[in-house]
PDB file of C-alpha atoms in Angstrom:
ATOM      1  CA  UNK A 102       0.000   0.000   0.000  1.00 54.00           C
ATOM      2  CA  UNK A 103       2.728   2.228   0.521  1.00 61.00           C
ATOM      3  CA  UNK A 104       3.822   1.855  -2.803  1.00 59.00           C
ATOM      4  CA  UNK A 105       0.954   3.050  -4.021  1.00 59.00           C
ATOM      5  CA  UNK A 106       1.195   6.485  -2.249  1.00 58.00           C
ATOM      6  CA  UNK A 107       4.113   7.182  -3.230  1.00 50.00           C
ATOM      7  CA  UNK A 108       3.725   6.596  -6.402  1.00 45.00           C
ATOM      8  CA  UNK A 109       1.052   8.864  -6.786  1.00 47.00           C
ATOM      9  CA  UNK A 110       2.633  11.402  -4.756  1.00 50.00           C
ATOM     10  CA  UNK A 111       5.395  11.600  -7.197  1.00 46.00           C
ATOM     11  CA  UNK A 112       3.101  10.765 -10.292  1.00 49.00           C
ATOM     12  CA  UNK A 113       1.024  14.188  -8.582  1.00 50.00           C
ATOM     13  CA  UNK A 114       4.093  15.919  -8.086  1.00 52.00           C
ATOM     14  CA  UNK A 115       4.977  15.612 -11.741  1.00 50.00           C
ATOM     15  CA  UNK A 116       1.334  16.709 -13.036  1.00 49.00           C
ATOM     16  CA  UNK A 117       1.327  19.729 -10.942  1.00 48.00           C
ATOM     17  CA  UNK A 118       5.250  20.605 -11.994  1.00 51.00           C
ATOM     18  CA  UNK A 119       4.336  20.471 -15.317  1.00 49.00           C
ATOM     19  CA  UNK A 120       1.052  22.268 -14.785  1.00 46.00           C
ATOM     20  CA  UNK A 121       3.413  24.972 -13.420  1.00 52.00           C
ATOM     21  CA  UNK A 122       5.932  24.903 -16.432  1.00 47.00           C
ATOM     22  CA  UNK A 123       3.921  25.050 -19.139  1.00 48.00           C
ATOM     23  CA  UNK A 124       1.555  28.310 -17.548  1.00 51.00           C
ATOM     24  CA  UNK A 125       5.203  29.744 -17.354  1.00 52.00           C
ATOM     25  CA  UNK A 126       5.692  29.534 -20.600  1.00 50.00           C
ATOM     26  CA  UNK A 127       2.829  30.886 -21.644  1.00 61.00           C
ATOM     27  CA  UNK A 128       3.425  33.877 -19.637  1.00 74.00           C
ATOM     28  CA  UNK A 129       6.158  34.993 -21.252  1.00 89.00           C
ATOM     29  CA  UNK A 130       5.802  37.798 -23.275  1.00 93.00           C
ATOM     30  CA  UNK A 131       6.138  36.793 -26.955  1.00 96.00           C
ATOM     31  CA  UNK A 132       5.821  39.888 -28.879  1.00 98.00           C
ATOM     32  CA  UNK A 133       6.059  44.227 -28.028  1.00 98.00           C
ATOM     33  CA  UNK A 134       2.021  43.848 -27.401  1.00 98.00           C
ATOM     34  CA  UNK A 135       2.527  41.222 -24.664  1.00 98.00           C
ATOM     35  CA  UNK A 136       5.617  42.810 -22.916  1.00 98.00           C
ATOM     36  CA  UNK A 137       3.575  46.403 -22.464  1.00 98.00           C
ATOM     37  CA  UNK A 138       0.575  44.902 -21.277  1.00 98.00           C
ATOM     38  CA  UNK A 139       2.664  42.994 -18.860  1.00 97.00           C
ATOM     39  CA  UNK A 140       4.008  45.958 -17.769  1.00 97.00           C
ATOM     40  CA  UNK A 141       0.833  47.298 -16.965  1.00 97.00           C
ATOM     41  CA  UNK A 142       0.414  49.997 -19.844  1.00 98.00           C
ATOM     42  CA  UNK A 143      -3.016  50.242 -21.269  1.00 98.00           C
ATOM     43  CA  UNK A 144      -2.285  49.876 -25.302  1.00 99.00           C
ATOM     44  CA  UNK A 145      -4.515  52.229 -27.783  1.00 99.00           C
ATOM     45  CA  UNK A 146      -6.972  49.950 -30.220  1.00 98.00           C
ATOM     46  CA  UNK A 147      -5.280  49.054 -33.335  1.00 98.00           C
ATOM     47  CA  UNK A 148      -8.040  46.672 -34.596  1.00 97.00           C
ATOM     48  CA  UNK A 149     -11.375  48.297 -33.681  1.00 97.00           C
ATOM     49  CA  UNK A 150     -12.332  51.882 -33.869  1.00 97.00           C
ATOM     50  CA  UNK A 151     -12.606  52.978 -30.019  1.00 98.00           C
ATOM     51  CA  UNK A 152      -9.420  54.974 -29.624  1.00 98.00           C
ATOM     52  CA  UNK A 153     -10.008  56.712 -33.021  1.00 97.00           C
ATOM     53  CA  UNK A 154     -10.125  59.931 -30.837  1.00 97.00           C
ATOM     54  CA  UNK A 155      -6.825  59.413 -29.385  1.00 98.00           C
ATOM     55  CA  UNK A 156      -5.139  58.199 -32.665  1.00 98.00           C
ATOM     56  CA  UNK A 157      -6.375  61.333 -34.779  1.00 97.00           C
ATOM     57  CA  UNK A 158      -5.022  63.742 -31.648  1.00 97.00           C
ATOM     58  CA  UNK A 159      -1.719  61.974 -31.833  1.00 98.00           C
ATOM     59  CA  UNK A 160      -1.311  62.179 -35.693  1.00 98.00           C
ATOM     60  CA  UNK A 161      -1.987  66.137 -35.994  1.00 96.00           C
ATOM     61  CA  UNK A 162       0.954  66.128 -33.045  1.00 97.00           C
ATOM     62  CA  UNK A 163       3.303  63.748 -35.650  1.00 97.00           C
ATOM     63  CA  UNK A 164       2.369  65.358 -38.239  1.00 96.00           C
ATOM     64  CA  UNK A 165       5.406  67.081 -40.311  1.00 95.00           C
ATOM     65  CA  UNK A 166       8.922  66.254 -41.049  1.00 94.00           C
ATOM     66  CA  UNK A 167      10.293  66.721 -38.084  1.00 95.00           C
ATOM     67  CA  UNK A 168      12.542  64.073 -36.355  1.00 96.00           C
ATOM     68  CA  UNK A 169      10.701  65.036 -32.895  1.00 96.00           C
ATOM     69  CA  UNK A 170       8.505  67.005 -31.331  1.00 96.00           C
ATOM     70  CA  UNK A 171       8.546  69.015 -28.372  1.00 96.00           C
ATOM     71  CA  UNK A 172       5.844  69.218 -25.755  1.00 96.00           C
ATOM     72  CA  UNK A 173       5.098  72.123 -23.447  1.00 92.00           C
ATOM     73  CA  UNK A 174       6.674  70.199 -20.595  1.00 89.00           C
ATOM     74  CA  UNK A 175       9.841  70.742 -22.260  1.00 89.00           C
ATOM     75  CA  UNK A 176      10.278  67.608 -23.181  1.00 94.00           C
ATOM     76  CA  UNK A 177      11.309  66.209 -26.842  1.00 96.00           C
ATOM     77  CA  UNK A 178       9.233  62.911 -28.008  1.00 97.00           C
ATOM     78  CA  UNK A 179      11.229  61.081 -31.065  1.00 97.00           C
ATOM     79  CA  UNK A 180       9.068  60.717 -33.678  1.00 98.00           C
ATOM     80  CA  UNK A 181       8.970  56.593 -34.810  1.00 98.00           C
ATOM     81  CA  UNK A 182      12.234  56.042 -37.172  1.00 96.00           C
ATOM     82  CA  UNK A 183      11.521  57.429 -40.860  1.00 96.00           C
ATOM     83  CA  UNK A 184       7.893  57.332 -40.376  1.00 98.00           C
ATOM     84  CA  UNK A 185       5.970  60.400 -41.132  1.00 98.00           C
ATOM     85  CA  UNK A 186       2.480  61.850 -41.723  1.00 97.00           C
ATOM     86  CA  UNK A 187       2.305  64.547 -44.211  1.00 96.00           C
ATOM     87  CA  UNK A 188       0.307  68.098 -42.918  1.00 93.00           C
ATOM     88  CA  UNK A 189      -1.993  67.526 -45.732  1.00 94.00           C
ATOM     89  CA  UNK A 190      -2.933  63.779 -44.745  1.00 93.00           C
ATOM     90  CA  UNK A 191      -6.100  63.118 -43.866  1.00 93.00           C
ATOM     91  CA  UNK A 192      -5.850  59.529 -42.802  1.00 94.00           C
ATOM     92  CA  UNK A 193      -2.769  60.263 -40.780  1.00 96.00           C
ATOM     93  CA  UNK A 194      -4.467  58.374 -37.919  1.00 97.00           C
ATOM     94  CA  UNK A 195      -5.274  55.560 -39.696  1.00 98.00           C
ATOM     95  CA  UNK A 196      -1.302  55.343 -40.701  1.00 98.00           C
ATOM     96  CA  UNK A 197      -0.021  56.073 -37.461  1.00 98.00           C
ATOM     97  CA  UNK A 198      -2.434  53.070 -35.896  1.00 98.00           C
ATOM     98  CA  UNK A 199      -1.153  50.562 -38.902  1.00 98.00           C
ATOM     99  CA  UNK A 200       2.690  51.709 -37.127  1.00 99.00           C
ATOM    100  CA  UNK A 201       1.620  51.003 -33.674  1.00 99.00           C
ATOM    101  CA  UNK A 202       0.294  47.821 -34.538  1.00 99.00           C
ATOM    102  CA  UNK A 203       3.537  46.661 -36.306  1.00 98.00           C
ATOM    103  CA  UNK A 204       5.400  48.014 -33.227  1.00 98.00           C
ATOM    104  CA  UNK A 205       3.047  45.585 -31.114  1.00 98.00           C
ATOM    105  CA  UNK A 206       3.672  42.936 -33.581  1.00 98.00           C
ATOM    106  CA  UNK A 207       8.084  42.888 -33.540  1.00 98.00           C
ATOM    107  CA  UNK A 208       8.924  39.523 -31.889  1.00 97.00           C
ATOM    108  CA  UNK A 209      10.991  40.395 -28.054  1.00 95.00           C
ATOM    109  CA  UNK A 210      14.842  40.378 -28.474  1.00 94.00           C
ATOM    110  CA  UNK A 211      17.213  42.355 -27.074  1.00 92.00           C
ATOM    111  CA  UNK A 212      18.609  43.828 -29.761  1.00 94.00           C
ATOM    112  CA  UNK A 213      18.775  47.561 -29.946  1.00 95.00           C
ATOM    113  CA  UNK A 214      16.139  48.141 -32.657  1.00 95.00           C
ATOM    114  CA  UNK A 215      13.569  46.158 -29.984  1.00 97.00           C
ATOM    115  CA  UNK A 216      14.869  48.527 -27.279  1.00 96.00           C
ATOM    116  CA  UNK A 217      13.868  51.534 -29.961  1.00 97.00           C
ATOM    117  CA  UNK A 218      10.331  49.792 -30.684  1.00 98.00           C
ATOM    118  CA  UNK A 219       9.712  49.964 -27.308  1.00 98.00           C
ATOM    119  CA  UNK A 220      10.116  53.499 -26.613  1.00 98.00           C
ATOM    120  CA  UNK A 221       8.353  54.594 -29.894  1.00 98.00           C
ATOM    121  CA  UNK A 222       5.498  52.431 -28.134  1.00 99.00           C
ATOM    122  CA  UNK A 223       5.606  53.942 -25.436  1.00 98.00           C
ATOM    123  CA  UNK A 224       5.524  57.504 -26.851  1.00 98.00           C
ATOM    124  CA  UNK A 225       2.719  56.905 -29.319  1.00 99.00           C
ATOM    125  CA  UNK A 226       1.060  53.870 -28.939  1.00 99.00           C
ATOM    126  CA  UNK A 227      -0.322  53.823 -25.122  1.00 98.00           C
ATOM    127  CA  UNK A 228      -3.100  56.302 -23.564  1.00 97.00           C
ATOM    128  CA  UNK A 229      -0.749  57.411 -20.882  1.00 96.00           C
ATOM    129  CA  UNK A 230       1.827  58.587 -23.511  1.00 97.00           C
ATOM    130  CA  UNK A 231       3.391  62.019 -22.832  1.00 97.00           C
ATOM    131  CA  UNK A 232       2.285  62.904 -27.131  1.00 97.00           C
ATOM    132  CA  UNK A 233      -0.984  62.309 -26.071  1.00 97.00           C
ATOM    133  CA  UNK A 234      -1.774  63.366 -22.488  1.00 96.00           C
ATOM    134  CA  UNK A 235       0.501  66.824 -22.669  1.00 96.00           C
ATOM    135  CA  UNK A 236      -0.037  69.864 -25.295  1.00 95.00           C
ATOM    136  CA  UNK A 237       2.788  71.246 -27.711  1.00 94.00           C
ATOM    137  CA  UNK A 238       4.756  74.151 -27.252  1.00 91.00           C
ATOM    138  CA  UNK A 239       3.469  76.646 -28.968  1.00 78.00           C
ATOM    139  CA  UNK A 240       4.801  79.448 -30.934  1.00 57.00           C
ATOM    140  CA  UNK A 241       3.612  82.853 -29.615  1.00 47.00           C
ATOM    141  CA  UNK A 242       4.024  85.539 -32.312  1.00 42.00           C
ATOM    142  CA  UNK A 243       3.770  89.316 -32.182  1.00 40.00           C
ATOM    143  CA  UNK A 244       3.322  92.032 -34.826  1.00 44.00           C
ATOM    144  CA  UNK A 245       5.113  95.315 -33.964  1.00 41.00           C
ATOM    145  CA  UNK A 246       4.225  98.901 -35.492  1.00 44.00           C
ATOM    146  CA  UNK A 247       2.671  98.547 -39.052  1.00 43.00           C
ATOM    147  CA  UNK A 248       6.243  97.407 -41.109  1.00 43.00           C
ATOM    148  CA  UNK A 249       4.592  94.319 -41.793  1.00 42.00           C
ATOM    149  CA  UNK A 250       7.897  92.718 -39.325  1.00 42.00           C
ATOM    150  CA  UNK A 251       6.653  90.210 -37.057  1.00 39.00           C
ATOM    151  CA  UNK A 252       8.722  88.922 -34.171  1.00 39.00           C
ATOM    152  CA  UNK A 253       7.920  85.454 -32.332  1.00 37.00           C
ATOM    153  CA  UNK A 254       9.177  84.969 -28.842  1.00 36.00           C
ATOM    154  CA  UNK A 255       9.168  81.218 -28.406  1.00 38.00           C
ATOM    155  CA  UNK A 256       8.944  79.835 -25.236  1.00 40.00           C
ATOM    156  CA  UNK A 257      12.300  78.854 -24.703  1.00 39.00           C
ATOM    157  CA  UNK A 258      13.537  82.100 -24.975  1.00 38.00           C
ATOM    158  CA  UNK A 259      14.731  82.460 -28.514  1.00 36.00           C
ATOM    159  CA  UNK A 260      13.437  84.992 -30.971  1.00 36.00           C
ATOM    160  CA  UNK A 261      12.139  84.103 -34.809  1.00 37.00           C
ATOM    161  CA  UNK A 262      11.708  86.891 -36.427  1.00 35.00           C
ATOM    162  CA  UNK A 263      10.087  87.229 -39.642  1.00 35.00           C
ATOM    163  CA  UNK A 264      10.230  90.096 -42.228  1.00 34.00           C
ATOM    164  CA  UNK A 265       7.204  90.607 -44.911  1.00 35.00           C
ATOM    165  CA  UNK A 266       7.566  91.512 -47.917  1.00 37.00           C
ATOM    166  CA  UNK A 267       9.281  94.911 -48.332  1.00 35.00           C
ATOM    167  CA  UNK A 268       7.726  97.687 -51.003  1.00 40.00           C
ATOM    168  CA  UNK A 269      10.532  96.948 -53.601  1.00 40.00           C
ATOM    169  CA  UNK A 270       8.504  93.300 -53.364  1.00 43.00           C
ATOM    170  CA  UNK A 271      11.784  91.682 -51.697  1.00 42.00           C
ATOM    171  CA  UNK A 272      11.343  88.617 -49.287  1.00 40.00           C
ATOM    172  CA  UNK A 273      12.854  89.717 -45.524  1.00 41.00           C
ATOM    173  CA  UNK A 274      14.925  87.550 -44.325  1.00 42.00           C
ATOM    174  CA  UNK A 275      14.565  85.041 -41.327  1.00 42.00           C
ATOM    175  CA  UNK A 276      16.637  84.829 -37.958  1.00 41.00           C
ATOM    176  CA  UNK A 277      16.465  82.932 -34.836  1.00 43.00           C
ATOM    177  CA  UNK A 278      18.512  84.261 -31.917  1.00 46.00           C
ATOM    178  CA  UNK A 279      17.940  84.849 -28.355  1.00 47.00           C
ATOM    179  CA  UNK A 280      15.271  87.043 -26.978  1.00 47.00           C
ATOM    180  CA  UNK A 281      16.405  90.801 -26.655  1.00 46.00           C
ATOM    181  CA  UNK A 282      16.703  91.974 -22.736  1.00 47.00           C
ATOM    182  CA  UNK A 283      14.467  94.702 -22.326  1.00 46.00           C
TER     183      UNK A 283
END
C-alpha cells in the first residue's frame, strides 16, 4: 500500500510541476504587445475603432517632417524612425495606428532596434503617452508697429523673427537668436 502512495505522490508531483511549467511559458511575453501589457500599460486599439479619438489627436501632433517634437513640458518625443504623416494627410491616424500595430507585432529580443520599438510604443502607442496626455509648445508671435515685421518669442527664450515683404517686393529675411533683454 505504501507503494501506491508514493507513487502517486510523485506521479502528482509531476502533473502539478508540469502544470506549473507550461503556464510559465505561456506567460512569457512573446511579442512588443505582450511585454507592455505585462508591464501594466493600457495599449490604444489598433483593430477596432474605439481609440479613433486618441489616434487622430496623436497624428496632428506627428504630423510634419520633423525628427521630434517638443511638448510644453519641455520635453522632446522622437518621432517613430523614418515614419511620417504629411500636414496635408487626412488619414494620418489611420497610418499612425497601422505603425503602432507593427510596433506591437516585432517579436521580443534584445537587440537595440527592440529597445527603440519599445520606446516609440511607449511615446505613441499607449493612452498614458506624454504625445498624447501633454499639449505642444506653442509658438507665440507678435506684430510690432505697421512694417509688416513680425517677431515670435518662443517659449524657450529664442526669438524668430520674420520680415514681410518689403515695397521693392523683396522677401525679408529670417533669424532665430535669443530674446532681446528689455
Amino acid at each position: 500500500m505504501n507503494s501506491k502512495i508514493a507513487l502517486l505522490t510523485v506521479a502528482s508531483i509531476g502533473t502539478a510541476g508540469g502544470v506549473d511549467g507550461l503556464g510559465y511559458w505561456y506567460s512569457i511575453p512573446k511579442d512588443l504587445k505582450d511585454l507592455l501589457i505585462k508591464e501594466g500599460k493600457q495599449l490604444l486599439d489598433v483593430y477596432g475603432n474605439t481609440s479613433d479619438a486618441e489616434w487622430k489627436k496623436l497624428a496632428d501632433k506627428y504630423k510634419g517632417n520633423e525628427a521630434t517634437i517638443t511638448l510644453n513640458v519641455d520635453k522632446q518625443v522622437n518621432k517613430i524612425g523614418t515614419f511620417r504623416i504629411d500636414a496635408s494627410d487626412t488619414d494620418g491616424f489611420a497610418k499612425l495606428k497601422n505603425k503602432c500595430k507593427e510596433l506591437f507585432e516585432k517579436k521580443i529580443s534584445d537587440k537595440e532596434d527592440f529597445k527603440t520599438a519599445k520606446q516609440d510604443a511607449i511615446n505613441w502607442c499607449i493612452d498614458k503617452s506624454d504625445a498624447l496626455t501633454k499639449e505642444l509648445k506653442s509658438v507665440q508671435t507678435s506684430t510690432r508697429g505697421g512694417s509688416g515685421a513680425g517677431q515670435g518669442v518662443r517659449t524657450d527664450g529664442t526669438v524668430q523673427q520674420q520680415l514681410s515683404h518689403s515695397a521693392s517686393g523683396e522677401r525679408g529675411a529670417q533669424s532665430s537668436g535669443p530674446a532681446p533683454s528689455n
